Every structure is written in structure tokens, then in C-alpha cells.
Amino acid sequence: MGGLIATLTTIVTVGCDAPTRQLAPLETGDRGMVVSADPLASEAGVEMLRKGGNAIDAAVATTFAISVVEPFSAGIGGGGFLLAGFPDPAREDYQIQALDFRERAPKAASRDMYLDENGEVIERASLDGHLAAGVPGTVAGLFTVHKYYGQLPWETVVAPAIQLAETGFPVSEYFVRSLERRRDVITANPAARAIFTRDGQMYEPGEILIQADLADTLKTIAADPRSFYTGEIATAIAADMAENGGLITLADLEAYTPIWRNPLCGNFRQFQICAMPPPSSGGVHLLQILNLIEPYDLKSWGRQDPDTLHLLAESMRIAYADRAEYLGDPDFVAVPVRSLVSGGYADIRRSQIDRERATPSDEIPPAARDILNRHIWESPETSHLTVVDGDRNVVSLTFTVNGGFGAGVVAAGTGILLNNEMDDFSVAPGVPNLYGLVGGEANAIAPRKTPLSSMTPAIVTEGDRLIMAAGSPGGSTIITTVLQTVLNVLEFDMTVAEAVSEPRIHHQWLPDRLLVDSTTPPATVEALRRRGHEIVKRDGWGNVNAIVVTPDGQLQGAADPRRDGAAVGF
């Protein structure tokens, strides 16, 4: 039986004069595996597996636990996406289900709600305070998937989170740094100040954070999850909104329903890759980029070869250009999904890639609609966790409160930190959001509409065999982070530990720059710069949590060494 991974990491030199990178510890297991952004949350999930629960039970317990120990990234005041896979021996494949429990705009939301009388964006109005919050979906999503597929009692899967909130946990250095970045907005909100500071003083790493109000809220949810939307919790949220200029009403909460959607699946080599459809842009652009690069033998070039990285960067540039124009909530706008992921469209866009030079983004506009029409136009700070059980049921789940500590406000008396997910809409055409992403009409604000997301939980299968599951936080970088993790395993034959540790690149069309991990060899960086890429070095981004099933059936899990996650197997 595998236990909690060791905290020690291996240092690997990746190039002369380059910084070094950490290699994630590799955890193994036969009967189950949970990988999440926090060791306490991973242990909560494995506890469910040990009690005889399945992957769904473990995922729900882990998600609730993350909501307690990682309020800076995700929580019950936010929302997300879930992919679940179940082996089907009769059909010799995997049945994949997709659940959208993303936040929604309140009924009183309006297209220009963040603009002043001159049509200018009101600074930080979509980021800070009650007006930035969308209707939360996490509790409804977890209850829905558990009702359909869980095995353990609902109260059992919520119990670990209650204990963590009631007895507390030691805050990490990352927690403290995240809190410091949001100090002003958090200390300005009395309810948030009371929970996340000691009378205005910041916590120190290792100090115990107790969240008594959140523990009481979780106890109420354990007894009756509907209370979040129709009971005393909903009443408290609505009252706090009314008192502080927010838009979420009791009617908004009562109207919230998660949506089962058809997963978006496509092929790469002999593998099937499934991810979320819109209102996530993740699945569309993951498959779009894989289509663009499939004809090339990247393995023979090498993972960090300039040819490989240049091709990836140019493919990313094309995908994100299309994202800005076409992606939005499919319940409100026609998203040309089949067109964007079609092979014929990939052939056209691939011909626009100069293999030797970076093409300026202003020369790569979104695809003309008439081209898409010829290719089957169709009508109408985040946290990730991955779970596989002994029967090889799998869950890949990404959820969020959007920015660090969400809107920076807590619904008084509930302990619930609220999201600032409204910023994921296009607050005005051409105006970048928190992550620098530019959007247009398809992602404009409308009542009860879902904002566009980059969250990309992914499941990879080959026939009736599970190959891997992965996902990551990271805002606009999520899609490219998951893409490279999948390629590291499928194309470059890396172990899961190597795959989540490898240096990454990211291009999102605008701004026209290529983010490069600082551990990338200097010679490679210079080769990319000579091709015309404007290089911006970063120390690292993303927080991949992934599980791979080896050919002999063993589970191998790894948590991104860039953060504090853990893989726990048994």
C-alpha cells in the first residue's frame, strides 16, 4: 500500500547555465489513486476508497476538502467542470460523462454592467467585491454526480471537509503569499477579515486556520445539500448580496441547475482524448492543437527542440485567436465546435504556419466564418484533482473561484468565500480579462449565462483501457499546460512524474508573446528568439495533477512539483 508521498524532490539539471527544475515524486498503487493540490485533500479522497467508495465518492470528498484548505483557488462559493469515465467491457470502451457546474450570471446581470457612463471599464469592478460574483455551482455539481454514481452516504463524503474546517489545518507559504496579494480587498470585507486574518494581521506559514462558520455551513450541506440553494444558506447569501450591492438573489440560487453535457472527444494517434465542451474552451482547443501537430513526428525532434516548441507555439496562437471570436456559452450562442476540431479545418490552418518564423498575431486573425461554414458549422489562482479507483473508474475535475481568493469577500455568517467569475465574461469587446484573454460578442454578459472558461479536465483512453487523466489550474495557461502534459506521456513516453515536471511554453495570441519556463535551456530560448518570438521567461505556472495507468495495469500518480500537491495511492 502506498502512502503519502515524500516531501523531498529530485533536482534535475536541464541545460548549461539554466536554472534547475524539480522532478515530482512518483506514487504507485493498485487499488486506487488520488492526486490533488493538497496532501490533506488527497488523503480525504483515499479515505473514501478505503471505506469501499468509488472514484466519485473520493472525488467529492477531495473537492470539499480542497474547498476548506485552498480557499485562494477553489471552493463551494465557485464552480467547475467534471469528467467521469466508466469502463464498459461489453462495448470495449470507456463511457465518459461531462458535468457542467460552472457559475452563472445572476438574472439582474447586464451586458454593460461594468462600464461607466462614458463606456469605459470601471477598474476592478468585475474582480473585487460582491458585484463580481456569479451564482455558485460547486455544491449542486457535487451532489448531482454523487446522486447518480456515488456509493457511500453523502454525509460520509462531506465529513473530512467538516473536520478540516472545524479543527483547522496549518496554512502553507503559498497560502500566505496568496493572501498577501489580496490583503486590501480581504481586510476591507469584515467577514473575510474575521476568517483570513488575525484581527487584520496576516497568518504566518504553519499557523492553524480554523473556519468555524464554514464548518457549520458544511454540516448543514451534509444534512441537506439543497439548503445551499433553497434553505438557510441560500437566504444568508442573498441577504449578504442585497446588503453589499451584489446581484445574486434567492431566485438566482433556486434556479441553479448543473448541466450534463456531451463530452468532446477526438483522436490523436491511436488514443481517444476526451475533455469538456463549451462553455469550456479547453476541449475545443486541446483537440484543435492536437489536430494541427498530428502529422509531425515530434518524438524524433525532441520535447525541448526549438522545432517542437515553435510548432506548438504557432498552433497555440491559431487556437487562441479562434477562441477570442467563437467561444462562449452554447446555450446562448452558436459555437462552431465540429468545425474547429475538424481535420479539414486543421489542414487549412496548418498551411498558415511558417515552420521557420513566428507569425505576428495581427497576421493571424480568427478564422473567417465562411471557411468554418465549409467545415461543418454547428448551430446552436483554480484547482484540479484526479481520481482512479480499483475498477478503473476515473474522475478528472477542475473547479475554481477564479482569481486568488475570488472576489475577496465572504457571505456573512456562512464562511463561504465568493467567486469573481464574472470577470471571465467579456466585460467589453477587446478588453482583456484577469488572464489577458480577449473576448468578443460570443462571451458577452447576459442574465443566467455561463462565462467562458479555459478549464480542461481530460481523460485519455485506448479502446477499453484507461491511459491517463490530467488537468491543471492556471487561467489562460490551462489548455496549453494540459496539452503538453498529455503530449509528454503519449508522444514522448515520459513517466507521469516527468510529464508534470517538464518545462512548458504558452502562447495565447494576445498579447503577442511566448511564455517560456525559466528552466528551458538558454540555447533553446535563443533559437526561439531568432525565429521572431518575443520571449517572456517565467519561473513556472500551472499545477498539474495526473494519473497514468501503465501497460501492466499499475496506477502511477504525480502532483506538480511547482506547488504543494500530493499523490496518494493504495
Coordinates of N, CA, C and O in Angstrom, one line a residue, residues 265-360:
C265 N -14.8 14.6 -27.6 CA -13.7 13.6 -27.8 C -13.2 13.6 -29.2 O -13.9 13.9 -30.2
G266 N -11.9 13.3 -29.3 CA -11.3 13.2 -30.6 C -10.1 12.3 -30.5 O -9.7 11.8 -29.4
N267 N -9.5 12.0 -31.6 CA -8.4 11.1 -31.7 C -7.0 11.8 -31.9 O -6.9 12.8 -32.7
F268 N -6.0 11.2 -31.3 CA -4.6 11.6 -31.5 C -3.8 10.4 -31.5 O -3.8 9.6 -30.5
R269 N -3.2 10.1 -32.7 CA -2.6 8.8 -32.9 C -3.6 7.7 -32.6 O -4.7 7.8 -33.1
Q270 N -3.3 6.7 -31.8 CA -4.3 5.6 -31.5 C -5.1 5.9 -30.3 O -5.9 5.1 -29.9
F271 N -5.0 7.1 -29.7 CA -5.6 7.4 -28.5 C -6.9 8.2 -28.7 O -7.0 9.0 -29.6
Q272 N -7.9 8.1 -27.7 CA -9.0 9.0 -27.7 C -8.8 9.9 -26.5 O -8.6 9.5 -25.4
I273 N -8.9 11.2 -26.8 CA -8.8 12.3 -25.8 C -10.2 12.9 -25.6 O -10.8 13.4 -26.6
C274 N -10.7 12.9 -24.4 CA -12.0 13.5 -24.1 C -11.7 14.6 -23.1 O -10.9 14.5 -22.2
A275 N -12.5 15.7 -23.3 CA -12.4 16.9 -22.5 C -13.7 17.6 -22.5 O -14.7 17.1 -23.0
M276 N -13.8 18.7 -21.8 CA -15.1 19.4 -21.7 C -15.4 20.2 -22.9 O -14.5 20.8 -23.5
P277 N -16.7 20.2 -23.3 CA -17.2 21.0 -24.4 C -17.4 22.4 -23.9 O -17.3 22.7 -22.7
P278 N -17.8 23.4 -24.8 CA -18.3 24.7 -24.3 C -19.4 24.5 -23.3 O -20.2 23.6 -23.4
P279 N -19.4 25.4 -22.2 CA -18.7 26.7 -22.1 C -17.3 26.6 -21.7 O -16.7 27.7 -21.3
S280 N -16.7 25.5 -21.7 CA -15.2 25.4 -21.6 C -14.6 25.6 -23.0 O -15.2 24.9 -23.9
S281 N -13.6 26.3 -23.1 CA -12.9 26.4 -24.4 C -11.8 25.3 -24.4 O -11.1 25.1 -25.4
G282 N -11.6 24.6 -23.3 CA -10.5 23.7 -23.1 C -10.5 22.5 -24.1 O -9.5 22.3 -24.8
G283 N -11.7 21.8 -24.2 CA -11.7 20.7 -25.1 C -11.6 21.0 -26.5 O -10.8 20.4 -27.3
V284 N -12.2 22.1 -26.9 CA -12.1 22.5 -28.4 C -10.7 22.8 -28.7 O -10.2 22.3 -29.8
H285 N -10.0 23.6 -27.9 CA -8.6 24.0 -28.4 C -7.6 23.0 -28.1 O -6.6 22.9 -28.8
L286 N -7.8 22.1 -27.1 CA -6.9 20.9 -26.9 C -6.9 20.1 -28.1 O -5.9 19.7 -28.7
L287 N -8.1 19.7 -28.6 CA -8.2 18.9 -29.8 C -7.8 19.6 -31.1 O -7.1 19.1 -32.0
Q288 N -8.1 20.9 -31.2 CA -7.6 21.7 -32.3 C -6.1 21.7 -32.4 O -5.6 21.5 -33.5
I289 N -5.4 21.9 -31.3 CA -4.0 22.0 -31.4 C -3.4 20.6 -31.7 O -2.5 20.4 -32.5
L290 N -4.0 19.6 -31.1 CA -3.5 18.2 -31.4 C -3.7 17.9 -32.9 O -2.9 17.2 -33.5
N291 N -4.8 18.3 -33.5 CA -5.0 18.2 -34.9 C -3.9 18.9 -35.8 O -3.4 18.3 -36.8
L292 N -3.6 20.1 -35.3 CA -2.6 20.8 -36.1 C -1.2 20.2 -36.1 O -0.5 20.2 -37.1
I293 N -0.8 19.5 -35.0 CA 0.5 19.0 -34.8 C 0.6 17.5 -35.2 O 1.7 16.9 -35.3
E294 N -0.6 16.8 -35.4 CA -0.5 15.3 -35.5 C 0.3 14.8 -36.7 O 1.0 13.8 -36.5
P295 N 0.4 15.5 -37.8 CA 1.2 14.9 -38.9 C 2.7 14.9 -38.7 O 3.4 14.2 -39.4
Y296 N 3.2 15.6 -37.6 CA 4.6 15.7 -37.4 C 5.1 14.7 -36.4 O 4.4 14.4 -35.4
D297 N 6.3 14.2 -36.6 CA 6.9 13.2 -35.7 C 7.7 14.0 -34.6 O 8.9 14.1 -34.7
L298 N 7.0 14.5 -33.6 CA 7.6 15.3 -32.6 C 8.6 14.5 -31.8 O 9.6 15.1 -31.3
K299 N 8.3 13.3 -31.6 CA 9.2 12.4 -30.8 C 10.6 12.4 -31.4 O 11.6 12.5 -30.6
S300 N 10.7 12.3 -32.7 CA 12.1 12.3 -33.3 C 12.8 13.7 -33.2 O 14.0 13.7 -33.2
W301 N 12.0 14.7 -33.1 CA 12.6 16.1 -32.9 C 13.1 16.3 -31.5 O 14.1 16.9 -31.3
G302 N 12.3 15.8 -30.5 CA 12.7 16.0 -29.1 C 11.8 17.0 -28.4 O 11.3 18.0 -29.1
R303 N 11.5 16.8 -27.2 CA 10.5 17.6 -26.4 C 10.9 19.1 -26.4 O 10.1 19.9 -26.5
Q304 N 12.2 19.3 -26.1 CA 12.6 20.7 -25.9 C 13.3 21.3 -27.2 O 14.0 22.3 -27.1
D305 N 13.2 20.6 -28.3 CA 13.8 21.0 -29.5 C 13.1 22.3 -30.0 O 11.9 22.4 -29.9
P306 N 13.8 23.3 -30.5 CA 13.2 24.5 -31.0 C 12.1 24.3 -32.1 O 11.1 25.0 -32.1
D307 N 12.3 23.2 -32.9 CA 11.3 22.9 -33.9 C 10.0 22.5 -33.3 O 8.9 23.0 -33.7
T308 N 10.1 21.7 -32.2 CA 8.9 21.3 -31.5 C 8.2 22.4 -30.8 O 7.0 22.6 -31.0
L309 N 9.0 23.2 -30.1 CA 8.4 24.3 -29.4 C 7.8 25.4 -30.3 O 6.8 26.0 -30.0
H310 N 8.5 25.7 -31.4 CA 8.0 26.6 -32.4 C 6.6 26.2 -33.0 O 5.7 27.0 -33.1
L311 N 6.5 24.9 -33.3 CA 5.3 24.4 -33.9 C 4.2 24.5 -32.9 O 3.0 24.9 -33.2
L312 N 4.5 24.1 -31.6 CA 3.5 24.2 -30.6 C 3.0 25.6 -30.4 O 1.8 25.9 -30.3
A313 N 4.0 26.6 -30.3 CA 3.6 28.0 -30.1 C 2.7 28.5 -31.2 O 1.7 29.2 -31.0
E314 N 3.1 28.2 -32.5 CA 2.3 28.7 -33.6 C 0.9 28.1 -33.6 O -0.1 28.7 -34.0
S315 N 0.8 26.8 -33.2 CA -0.5 26.1 -33.1 C -1.4 26.7 -32.0 O -2.6 26.9 -32.2
M316 N -0.7 27.0 -30.9 CA -1.4 27.7 -29.8 C -2.0 29.1 -30.3 O -3.1 29.4 -30.0
R317 N -1.2 29.8 -31.0 CA -1.5 31.1 -31.4 C -2.8 31.1 -32.3 O -3.7 31.9 -32.1
I318 N -2.9 30.1 -33.2 CA -4.1 30.0 -34.0 C -5.3 29.6 -33.2 O -6.4 30.2 -33.3
A319 N -5.2 28.7 -32.2 CA -6.3 28.2 -31.4 C -6.9 29.4 -30.6 O -8.1 29.6 -30.5
Y320 N -6.0 30.2 -30.0 CA -6.4 31.2 -29.1 C -7.0 32.4 -29.9 O -7.9 33.1 -29.4
A321 N -6.6 32.6 -31.1 CA -7.3 33.6 -32.0 C -8.7 33.2 -32.2 O -9.6 34.0 -32.2
D322 N -9.0 31.9 -32.5 CA -10.3 31.4 -32.7 C -11.1 31.5 -31.4 O -12.3 31.7 -31.5
R323 N -10.5 31.2 -30.3 CA -11.2 31.3 -29.0 C -11.8 32.7 -28.8 O -12.9 32.8 -28.3
A324 N -11.0 33.7 -29.1 CA -11.5 35.1 -28.9 C -12.8 35.4 -29.7 O -13.6 36.2 -29.2
E325 N -12.9 34.8 -30.8 CA -14.0 35.1 -31.7 C -15.3 34.2 -31.5 O -16.4 34.7 -31.5
Y326 N -15.0 32.9 -31.3 CA -16.1 32.0 -31.5 C -16.6 31.3 -30.2 O -17.7 30.8 -30.2
L327 N -15.8 31.3 -29.1 CA -16.2 30.5 -28.0 C -17.1 31.3 -27.0 O -16.8 32.5 -26.7
G328 N -18.1 30.6 -26.5 CA -19.0 31.2 -25.5 C -19.9 30.1 -25.0 O -19.7 28.9 -25.2
D329 N -20.9 30.5 -24.2 CA -21.9 29.6 -23.7 C -22.8 29.1 -24.8 O -23.5 29.8 -25.5
P330 N -22.8 27.7 -25.1 CA -23.5 27.2 -26.2 C -25.1 27.3 -26.0 O -25.8 27.1 -27.0
D331 N -25.5 27.6 -24.8 CA -26.9 27.8 -24.6 C -27.4 29.2 -25.0 O -28.6 29.5 -25.0
F332 N -26.4 30.1 -25.4 CA -26.7 31.4 -25.8 C -26.2 31.8 -27.2 O -26.8 32.7 -27.8
V333 N -25.1 31.2 -27.6 CA -24.6 31.5 -28.9 C -24.2 30.2 -29.6 O -24.0 29.1 -29.0
A334 N -24.2 30.3 -31.0 CA -23.8 29.1 -31.8 C -22.3 29.0 -31.8 O -21.6 29.9 -32.3
V335 N -21.7 27.9 -31.2 CA -20.3 27.7 -31.2 C -20.0 26.7 -32.2 O -20.5 25.5 -32.1
P336 N -19.1 27.0 -33.2 CA -18.8 26.0 -34.3 C -17.8 24.9 -33.8 O -16.7 24.8 -34.4
V337 N -18.2 24.1 -32.9 CA -17.3 23.1 -32.3 C -16.8 22.1 -33.3 O -15.6 21.9 -33.5
R338 N -17.7 21.5 -34.1 CA -17.3 20.5 -35.0 C -16.4 21.1 -36.1 O -15.5 20.4 -36.6
S339 N -16.6 22.3 -36.5 CA -15.8 22.9 -37.5 C -14.4 23.1 -36.9 O -13.4 22.8 -37.6
L340 N -14.3 23.7 -35.7 CA -13.0 24.0 -35.1 C -12.1 22.8 -34.9 O -10.9 22.8 -34.9
V341 N -12.7 21.6 -34.6 CA -12.0 20.4 -34.3 C -11.9 19.4 -35.5 O -11.5 18.3 -35.4
S342 N -12.3 19.9 -36.7 CA -12.3 19.0 -37.8 C -11.0 18.9 -38.5 O -10.2 19.9 -38.4
G343 N -10.7 17.8 -39.1 CA -9.4 17.6 -39.8 C -9.2 18.6 -41.0 O -8.1 19.1 -41.2
G344 N -10.3 18.8 -41.7 CA -10.2 19.7 -42.9 C -9.8 21.1 -42.5 O -9.0 21.8 -43.1
Y345 N -10.4 21.6 -41.4 CA -10.1 22.9 -40.9 C -8.7 23.0 -40.4 O -7.9 24.0 -40.7
A346 N -8.2 21.9 -39.7 CA -6.8 21.9 -39.3 C -5.9 21.9 -40.5 O -4.8 22.6 -40.4
D347 N -6.2 21.3 -41.6 CA -5.3 21.3 -42.8 C -5.2 22.8 -43.3 O -4.1 23.2 -43.6
I348 N -6.3 23.5 -43.3 CA -6.2 24.9 -43.7 C -5.4 25.8 -42.8 O -4.5 26.5 -43.2
R349 N -5.6 25.6 -41.5 CA -4.9 26.5 -40.6 C -3.4 26.0 -40.5 O -2.5 26.9 -40.3
R350 N -3.1 24.7 -40.6 CA -1.7 24.3 -40.6 C -0.9 24.9 -41.7 O 0.3 25.2 -41.6
S351 N -1.5 25.1 -42.9 CA -0.8 25.7 -44.0 C -0.4 27.1 -43.7 O 0.4 27.7 -44.4
Q352 N -1.0 27.8 -42.7 CA -0.7 29.1 -42.4 C 0.5 29.2 -41.4 O 1.0 30.3 -41.1
I353 N 1.0 28.1 -41.0 CA 2.1 28.1 -40.0 C 3.5 28.1 -40.8 O 3.7 27.3 -41.7
D354 N 4.3 29.1 -40.5 CA 5.6 29.2 -41.1 C 6.5 28.4 -40.1 O 6.7 28.8 -38.9
R355 N 7.1 27.3 -40.6 CA 7.9 26.5 -39.8 C 9.2 27.1 -39.3 O 9.9 26.6 -38.4
E356 N 9.6 28.2 -39.9 CA 10.9 28.8 -39.6 C 10.8 30.1 -38.8 O 11.7 30.6 -38.2
R357 N 9.6 30.8 -39.0 CA 9.5 32.1 -38.4 C 8.1 32.2 -37.6 O 7.1 31.7 -38.0
A358 N 8.2 33.0 -36.5 CA 7.0 33.3 -35.8 C 6.1 34.3 -36.6 O 6.6 35.3 -37.1
T359 N 4.8 34.0 -36.8 CA 3.9 34.9 -37.5 C 3.3 35.9 -36.5 O 2.7 35.4 -35.5
P360 N 3.4 37.2 -36.7 CA 2.8 38.2 -35.7 C 1.3 37.9 -35.6 O 0.6 37.5 -36.5

